[in-house]
Structures are given as C-alpha cells and as structure tokens.
Amino acid sequence: MTVPDNAAMLGKEVPVEKIERELRILWEADEARTNASLMNLAVYSEASGALHVNSDIIREITREHACRALLIGLDKSIEEISVRAWITAHCHLAHGRKSVCCEQIAFHLTGHSRGRFRNTIFAHLQSDLPLIFWWQGNLSSMFSESLYRRIDRLVIDSSAWIDTAKQFEKITEAIRQVNLTVQDLAWTRTYHFRLAIASLYDDPTASKSLKNVSKVKIVVNPEHKVSGIQLLAWFTEMAGWERTQDLISDKEDSGSYRFLTDKGSIVDVELSEDVNSAAIGKIEVISDGVTVCVSREKGSKHLRHQLQCGGHELDLHGPADSDSSAELVTDQLSRGGKNSLYKKILPFFLELLGK
Amino acid sequence: MVHPSMSNPFREDLVSRSRPEACTVVIFGATGDLTHRKLIPALYNLAVDGELPPGVKIIGFARRDKSNEVFREGLKELNQEVSRNGHDEEIWQDFENTVEYHQSEFQDADGYKRLADRLDAIDVERGGKGNRLFYIASAPEYFDDILEHLKGAGLNESSEGCWSRVIVEKPFGTDLPSAQHLNKVVNQTFEEKDTYRIDHYLGKETAQNIMVLRFANAIFEPLWNSRYIKQVQITCAEHLGMEGGRGGYYDKAGALRDMVQNHLLQLLSLVAMEPPTDLSADGVRDEKVKVIRSLRQWDTPELVAENVVRAQYTAGHVHGKSVVGYREEDRVDPESMTESYVALRCMVDTWRWSGVPFYIRMGKRLPKKATEISVHFRSAPNVLFNATPGDTDEGNVLVIRIQPDEGISLRMVSKLPGTTLRLEPVKMDFHYSTSFGKGSPEAYERLLLDAMAGDATLFARRDEVEEAWKFIDHIHRGWHESDKGKEPEMADFVAGSWGPEAADDLLEKDGNTWRRL
Ligand SMILES: NC(=O)c1ccc[n+]([C@@H]2O[C@H](COP(=O)([O-])OP(=O)(O)OC[C@H]3O[C@@H](n4cnc5c(N)ncnc54)[C@H](OP(=O)(O)O)[C@@H]3O)[C@@H](O)[C@H]2O)c1
C-alpha cells in the first residue's frame, strides 16, 4: 500500500471500519471543544500530494463554515485497490471564547473502482446535512451519475481544466439529468466585477448609454480565460445582445467577437490575454461619451470602479474576489443559492467558448 | 418611480435583496456619538462589502465649526476603533472623499437653504439623480425644528423619478400625545411611505430570523398557539447601571418607555403575529400592528398593580464589583420614582393566543447581559412517565437568543442512560457564532441599506408606534397619576440579582416561573 506524502499532517491513521468510533474517542478526549457542522464538504483530487494541501484549505474554510470534511485522494497509477484513512479536527476560537472544531476524514485510495469510491464517501456522511462536493481538476471517469445524483452542490474550477469544452459537456449533462447545482470557481472570480458593473449602470447616464455601446474590452490573465469568457457571456446576455456571424478579422482564437444589440447596432468585443494581468484585469465598456470601466491590478485586494460621463465622473475602490481557492469556496458557501444565473448564461458561454 | 433593477439589466438575478440606490445621506447631529460609533462605521462597512451604491454622498450637519478635514479625521479615529471589518486605508480614502461637513444650527433657516444648494450641486455632479436620505440623529427636542426647516427649504420634495426619505431615531415620543405630535410633524413634511422610524432591534439577525423560524419550518407553526404553548417570556437583562452620565436621560425615561415601548413590544409582535400574506413592508407591519392592538389594556391602577411590577435596584454586586443603588447613581434624583426594572404580564386577546400570558421583563443591573425570547410549550400528558423519577413535568422550551451569543435552542426530555427509566431535560443548541464563522452585519448596516432601497419592513410604522404608546401610557398613568396611597408600589431588589420578588409572584399566580438564564 502506498502512503501519501506528509501523512502525519493528516492526523491519526485509523482503520476505515472504525472511523466513526475513533471520531467519538477524539471528541471525548477534550470536552472543552464544541463540535459543529452544517454540511458535509467532500474534496476530491487525483493529483499527487493533494491530501495535505486540501487539509490546509479545510483549515481555512472551517473558520467560517462548520462542516464535516471528507478529503479523498485517488492515485490511479497504482492498480492495486486499497484505502487508508486518517482523522483529525480543525479547531478555531470563536470570538476569542469557545473552541469550535470540525472533524476531517482523509482517504487515500488506489486502484480504479467507482463503486468503492462512492461507498467510501457515502458511508461517512453526517446524516441530514447537505453534501457539497468539490471536484478538483478534470472530471475523470469517476464522475458518474450515481455520484452526482446525491450531491447537493458541485464545486468545480473550470479554469483548471484541460480540454474545457469536453469537460463542460459532462457538466451540462449532469445539469440536464439531475438539475445539479454547480458552483464554478471561474465564475466566482467574476462576482465582484459583475457587482461593480451592475452598480455603475445604476447611474442614469450610464444606463442610457447602454444603447450606444460600440466597444467592450476585456483583459484576463491567460490562466483565467474561461472567467473572461463567462464575464463576457454574462454581460452580453444581460444586455440582450446577440452574437452575429458578421465576423471581423476572425483569426482562429483571436479573441475578437461581434454582437448585435437589440437596436441593431454593432458592438465589437476584444478579449485579450496578458500574463501581467490579475485573473481578470479589466472590463471596459465604451459608448458615445460614456466609459464604464472596472479594473484590478495584479495582487490588489481592490477593484477600481470608474465611470466617465459627459458631466460627471466616478472613481472608487471596491472589494475584489480572492485569488485563493479556499477563500473563493468560503465566499461561495456564504452566498449559497442555486446559482441560477450561471445556468442561464451557460449555453451562451459554451457558444462563445466554441467560437 | 422606475426601480433601477428595471432599467439596469445587470441587476437581474445578481443579488436577492432589493437594491439600494445612489443618494445623498444627510445626518443631523453628525458630531454626536451615534454618528461616530454607529452610522459612519455602518456606511463604511457597507462600502467595504461593496454594498454601498457608487455615488453615495454623506453630509454631516451639526452646530460646531469644523472643516471637512477635521470632521473626517474624527470619524476616521472612531472607525479605526469600532469598525466590524477593520479599517482599510484605501477604501477609507474613497469613502472619506464622499463625506462633507455642513455647519449650521438646527434652528437656522439659512443653513437649510445652503444645504439645499449644496444638495442640488451634488445632484448635478452625480449626473442628475437627486435621491436624498435625511437621518435625524439629534435629541428629540429638535425633531420639530429640523423637519419644519427641511420643509421650508423644500427639501422634503423630490424631483421626478427620485425620492426624499427621512430616518428618525428613537425615542419616538415620550407618550402617545407627543408621539402623535411628532408623527403629525413628520407626516406634514414627509409621506408615511418615506418615513423610516428606526428600531435597531429589528435589524438584528435573530430578530429577523423569528419570522423565518416560524414560517419556513413546518414543525413550529402548527404548534404556535394556545393549545400547545403555555406561556412566552421576553427578557432583556443588562448588567450595566447608569455609567457615563446616562442617568440624566434614563431617569426621565425609565425601563418601560426606554425599552418596552419599542424594542420589546416589537419582538412580542414578531412572535405573536399571524402569517403575513406577503413579505412586503405593509404586509408584515399590518400583522404586527394587529398584535399590539390586541394587547389587553391595563387601564386602571388595580390592573396595573396586578399585571405590572416596577422596581429599582439597591446597592449590591455585579460581576464581582460593588455598585450603588439606583437612587444613588450619578444624575438620578435621590427620590426618583423611575423604574430601572419592569416586569409585565401581557395578554394578546386573539383567537390564537387566548389565555396565553406573554411576560416581558427588562432591567438594569441584573446579573448579566442577555436578550432572549423563550416559548414554553405545554407538557405532554403525564400518564406514562408520572411515576418515573426525574424532571418530567417541564415542557419543551424553545429559546431564541437575540444577544449576545445569538442562537436557538430547544429543550426536550430524554431518558438518562442506565438500566432504570430516569428522565431529564436535555438541550439542542444552535449558535450562530459557531456555525457561521462570519460575523453578522451590524443592525445599522442592514437598516441603512433598506432605507436606501425603500424597504420599510424593518422599520416601525406610525400606527405601530402609536398603539404601543397607548398600551404603555395606561401603565404610566397607573403609576404616576393614581390617587395618593393607591399607586402601585415601587419594589426594590439587590443589584446583581434577578429582580424583585414581586416579579416572581406575578408569574406564580399563573403557575409559572421565570426561566433561569
Ligand atoms: N448614541 C447612541 O448610541 C444612540 C443609540 C440610539 C439612539 N440614539 C438617539 O440618537 C440621538 C442622538 O444621539 P447622540 O448620542 O449622537 O447625541 P449627542 O452625542 O449628544 O449628539 C448630538 C448632536 O446634535 C447636534 N446638535 C445639538 N444641538 C444642535 C443645534 N441646536 N444645532 C445643530 N446641531 C445641534 C450636536 O452638534 P454639536 O456637537 O456641533 O453641538 C451633535 O452633533 C438621540 O435622540 C439619542 O436618543 C443614540
């Protein structure tokens, strides 16, 4: 049997069939702690060394979200079927007073067996609490209907995928079959940009100018192109624009798009990549005499909201989405909801992705 | 009026709450404590969370001569101390640039004219959106002046497609006639739909959760009536006394007027109301006011004596420190007849609540700080386990903790482990702080945002305030206007204890006892 690196950091190794008993012993050992849980949070990865990285992530997330965490690391390179388990608790002082703890069970699996993988997870859930499943990396053959049928919320990061379009086929299929609630961290990264755009368009002059937009510029970091396309899909879908085949310099993958507004005018969109940009660096919407721009410097914790209208100007800072996956998941869990907006823009996004 | 979400397609599905609109907030009494400790930090924290609409301007109106810089510096100093999300200099810089100081006396008509000019100029700078939110954070004796001058300067009127609203701080009157007078003055200046009477208790997370708990969970509402509920208790305990000179104000107000008339009757109405037909401001407030209107009136000295206990604390110990009695406190009349403690037995005369007493108690210098509501269910029929040892005849109790340590707990009876059948109460407990690590927004954040969004659900309506005063005034009259020798007695209790014996007797008559906190 193989042992993941840094296994000691995962806590106490326990026989799989004794996990619940060992957890009870863990709690009884220290009465000063409160065990809290509002959900089952499973984190799955097929990358080597992921278990201890994810254990650190869970430590962060449990500061705000009490849960039972299940970490699952699968090493498919080894054919022999095996499973080992470790338990530990992450404790935090709540308001400097009470020590609140969340339990974590880490599994290291080898070999390829979907049934065993599912059973291992489902046998260790806390009953009645929702299951949030964070799938890291590509959706492998382990991602099956009998798994996602029982998931309340699936967390993915589509910007980390190889072969993005193929992966999205699996997601759309899951949505079609079980109306799965999907929370894509690539989409979460656009949250404050969307809020900022929405609030700038509360301005009556900006709002009126939407009819006359001639150009939209989006700048993204190459690693986050998916977020850029999602932001574009959202903006154009909300503005009620339609894609037109009336193509401009349509070099393959050139990042240029052309849209028709409901008034029949043409808007050119340029989505460019810049290695020095933040995940999303900028969205700038230019129309007759009005420019709306939301931007972020790489590493900055703030977005810059700018509005230039004929008569008045705005230049403010607002919060930005985090660069850390742990924080994005934390924010996402706080917001809850069924993510219906994401589902709404998905078809259009896929169309733009396929370009 | 066109709501921005209608003209702004990007709002769709983005956030579920109604969206606040850009406006200018004018705070009257801006050099005061409330502005520095609550209002500005609340607005700043909204900016940090990205909730404050861009284009918001804040104008502080007060008497002292101050430059913008000095005013902002003072605000910053306090924000650094009290802000919920900490103090981020970059966001503060932006925020601070939206804040201005306007020096004027409340009684000076010219000051309001200058204010109107400045507001018009801001509207132009902002692109023509003339929404205004006037926050009256002054002592109540200035309400009339401020409102009348606002009207005089035409500031109560809004331009087309825009709004002009007023937020009024407590105390909203000191009795029914003064509240009616204030309401008259306010409503001569602003329409009722533009009047927001703030009750920060309603902005607290757990208070908002009462409706969710009742109406989003199928298990409570079928039991939420006199058939299954024996009594309800609302406790607001404070360990503080009259520190920091607050005796001057308090000795004029007393526990009944300071806390019961507004906060505690609001909590009572949330617990006792019928399900509203919708969640609109008036849908909810229509049901709340019916509860207050259904309160049986204690309108004779005898009824007051039977159903209300008033008391003052005498010297004692709180949190291990010795403290003086109420009448020895700074700025309190040594012969004061103002209650620092009050306990009431209220009857809500509706079909649902017939015969169920609602007990309210509020006091200073009690053993600890705690505000909570407890709903005591009737016991299960005592036939199966009546011979078993243990605590079986106490029914289930649902506790909603408002502050501190917000949460909900349910007491149930369970079997003690062992070979014999012994029953003991156990508690299922839900703590906000341990389940949701993220702190709740301050009540003022939520309420300011609601006022900017035009959502008055969490604000008191005129009829609610007046009905509450009507109920309170009867008691007050019973205490202070009864014939000599007939007035209900003023009890006392040692500071640091849970109130006078008379308050225990009040419940004992019904076969109940106060919940131990
Ligand atoms: N403090 C709280 O936490 C709190 C909580 C709930 C409700 N409240 C209520 O809120 C109101 C204000 O409380 P506060 O504690 O902020 O009071 P405060 O500290 O005494 O402040 C009073 C404010 O009114 C201004 N002022 C007084 N007379 C004036 C005049 N003639 N012309 C212009 N400005 C004048 C003062 O300005 P100058 O300094 O320039 O004289 C100051 O800015 C009260 O009704 C109180 O009951 C307060």
PDB file of C-alpha atoms and ligand atoms in Angstrom, chain B residues 28-38 61-66 101 104-108 112 135-143 145-146 169-171 198 200 249 263 444, ligand 1:
ATOM      1  CA  PHE B  28     -28.401  65.808  11.526  1.00  0.00           C
ATOM      2  CA  GLY B  29     -26.320  65.684  14.700  1.00  0.00           C
ATOM      3  CA  ALA B  30     -23.237  64.478  12.876  1.00  0.00           C
ATOM      4  CA  THR B  31     -20.723  65.382  15.550  1.00  0.00           C
ATOM      5  CA  GLY B  32     -22.572  63.172  18.026  1.00  0.00           C
ATOM      6  CA  ASP B  33     -21.930  59.775  19.470  1.00  0.00           C
ATOM      7  CA  LEU B  34     -24.447  57.891  17.318  1.00  0.00           C
ATOM      8  CA  THR B  35     -22.899  59.163  14.084  1.00  0.00           C
ATOM      9  CA  HIS B  36     -19.353  58.344  15.136  1.00  0.00           C
ATOM     10  CA  ARG B  37     -19.992  54.965  16.703  1.00  0.00           C
ATOM     11  CA  LYS B  38     -22.749  53.545  14.575  1.00  0.00           C
ATOM     12  CA  PHE B  61     -24.947  68.593   9.720  1.00  0.00           C
ATOM     13  CA  ALA B  62     -24.094  69.984  13.167  1.00  0.00           C
ATOM     14  CA  ARG B  63     -23.509  73.155  15.058  1.00  0.00           C
ATOM     15  CA  ARG B  64     -19.793  73.253  15.764  1.00  0.00           C
ATOM     16  CA  ASP B  65     -17.426  74.989  13.425  1.00  0.00           C
ATOM     17  CA  LYS B  66     -15.352  72.328  11.688  1.00  0.00           C
ATOM     18  CA  TYR B 101     -19.371  68.719   6.892  1.00  0.00           C
ATOM     19  CA  SER B 104     -25.435  75.112  10.865  1.00  0.00           C
ATOM     20  CA  GLU B 105     -27.780  75.461  13.814  1.00  0.00           C
ATOM     21  CA  PHE B 106     -30.849  73.235  13.616  1.00  0.00           C
ATOM     22  CA  GLN B 107     -32.960  76.384  14.013  1.00  0.00           C
ATOM     23  CA  ASP B 108     -31.260  78.424  11.305  1.00  0.00           C
ATOM     24  CA  TYR B 112     -31.058  74.674   5.254  1.00  0.00           C
ATOM     25  CA  TYR B 135     -31.123  60.893   9.073  1.00  0.00           C
ATOM     26  CA  ILE B 136     -32.260  62.720  12.206  1.00  0.00           C
ATOM     27  CA  ALA B 137     -29.706  61.680  14.799  1.00  0.00           C
ATOM     28  CA  SER B 138     -30.358  64.525  17.192  1.00  0.00           C
ATOM     29  CA  ALA B 139     -32.053  64.748  20.545  1.00  0.00           C
ATOM     30  CA  PRO B 140     -35.856  64.533  20.087  1.00  0.00           C
ATOM     31  CA  GLU B 141     -36.482  68.149  21.098  1.00  0.00           C
ATOM     32  CA  TYR B 142     -35.019  69.217  17.735  1.00  0.00           C
ATOM     33  CA  PHE B 143     -37.152  66.930  15.559  1.00  0.00           C
ATOM     34  CA  ASP B 145     -37.245  72.298  14.081  1.00  0.00           C
ATOM     35  CA  ILE B 146     -35.374  70.081  11.690  1.00  0.00           C
ATOM     36  CA  GLU B 169     -34.078  57.825  15.673  1.00  0.00           C
ATOM     37  CA  LYS B 170     -35.598  56.751  18.942  1.00  0.00           C
ATOM     38  CA  PRO B 171     -37.068  57.907  21.258  1.00  0.00           C
ATOM     39  CA  ILE B 198     -35.571  53.102  13.242  1.00  0.00           C
ATOM     40  CA  HIS B 200     -32.265  48.748  15.711  1.00  0.00           C
ATOM     41  CA  TYR B 249     -31.704  60.660  30.290  1.00  0.00           C
ATOM     42  CA  HIS B 263     -37.840  47.024  21.171  1.00  0.00           C
ATOM     43  CA  TYR B 444     -27.468  49.803  11.323  1.00  0.00           C
TER      44      TYR B 444
HETATM   45  N1  LIG C   1     -25.603  57.216  20.905  1.00  0.00           N
HETATM   46  C1  LIG C   1     -26.255  56.129  20.613  1.00  0.00           C
HETATM   47  O1  LIG C   1     -25.690  55.045  20.527  1.00  0.00           O
HETATM   48  C2  LIG C   1     -27.753  56.166  20.353  1.00  0.00           C
HETATM   49  C3  LIG C   1     -28.443  54.956  20.165  1.00  0.00           C
HETATM   50  C4  LIG C   1     -29.808  55.003  19.847  1.00  0.00           C
HETATM   51  C5  LIG C   1     -30.451  56.221  19.755  1.00  0.00           C
HETATM   52  N2  LIG C   1     -29.777  57.377  19.976  1.00  0.00           N
HETATM   53  C6  LIG C   1     -30.511  58.631  19.826  1.00  0.00           C
HETATM   54  O2  LIG C   1     -29.901  59.376  18.794  1.00  0.00           O
HETATM   55  C7  LIG C   1     -29.956  60.760  19.082  1.00  0.00           C
HETATM   56  C8  LIG C   1     -28.559  61.349  19.060  1.00  0.00           C
HETATM   57  O3  LIG C   1     -27.748  60.702  19.992  1.00  0.00           O
HETATM   58  P1  LIG C   1     -26.214  61.035  20.212  1.00  0.00           P
HETATM   59  O4  LIG C   1     -25.746  60.119  21.263  1.00  0.00           O
HETATM   60  O5  LIG C   1     -25.481  61.024  18.929  1.00  0.00           O
HETATM   61  O6  LIG C   1     -26.253  62.536  20.770  1.00  0.00           O
HETATM   62  P2  LIG C   1     -25.075  63.559  21.050  1.00  0.00           P
HETATM   63  O7  LIG C   1     -23.773  62.828  21.132  1.00  0.00           O
HETATM   64  O8  LIG C   1     -25.476  64.384  22.188  1.00  0.00           O
HETATM   65  O9  LIG C   1     -25.038  64.466  19.748  1.00  0.00           O
HETATM   66  C9  LIG C   1     -25.957  65.483  19.494  1.00  0.00           C
HETATM   67  C10 LIG C   1     -25.692  66.103  18.142  1.00  0.00           C
HETATM   68  O10 LIG C   1     -26.650  67.114  17.884  1.00  0.00           O
HETATM   69  C11 LIG C   1     -26.001  68.320  17.498  1.00  0.00           C
HETATM   70  N3  LIG C   1     -26.755  69.469  17.966  1.00  0.00           N
HETATM   71  C12 LIG C   1     -27.308  69.657  19.177  1.00  0.00           C
HETATM   72  N4  LIG C   1     -27.969  70.834  19.198  1.00  0.00           N
HETATM   73  C13 LIG C   1     -27.828  71.387  17.985  1.00  0.00           C
HETATM   74  C14 LIG C   1     -28.293  72.589  17.375  1.00  0.00           C
HETATM   75  N5  LIG C   1     -29.056  73.444  18.031  1.00  0.00           N
HETATM   76  N6  LIG C   1     -27.976  72.821  16.104  1.00  0.00           N
HETATM   77  C15 LIG C   1     -27.207  71.948  15.403  1.00  0.00           C
HETATM   78  N7  LIG C   1     -26.736  70.816  15.921  1.00  0.00           N
HETATM   79  C16 LIG C   1     -27.033  70.531  17.193  1.00  0.00           C
HETATM   80  C17 LIG C   1     -24.664  68.248  18.148  1.00  0.00           C
HETATM   81  O11 LIG C   1     -23.796  69.071  17.406  1.00  0.00           O
HETATM   82  P3  LIG C   1     -22.577  69.887  18.090  1.00  0.00           P
HETATM   83  O12 LIG C   1     -21.716  68.820  18.665  1.00  0.00           O
HETATM   84  O13 LIG C   1     -21.975  70.582  16.959  1.00  0.00           O
HETATM   85  O14 LIG C   1     -23.174  70.765  19.132  1.00  0.00           O
HETATM   86  C18 LIG C   1     -24.344  66.768  17.998  1.00  0.00           C
HETATM   87  O15 LIG C   1     -23.871  66.530  16.689  1.00  0.00           O
HETATM   88  C19 LIG C   1     -30.661  60.878  20.407  1.00  0.00           C
HETATM   89  O16 LIG C   1     -32.012  61.093  20.151  1.00  0.00           O
HETATM   90  C20 LIG C   1     -30.472  59.516  21.034  1.00  0.00           C
HETATM   91  O17 LIG C   1     -31.527  59.198  21.909  1.00  0.00           O
HETATM   92  C21 LIG C   1     -28.438  57.378  20.262  1.00  0.00           C
END
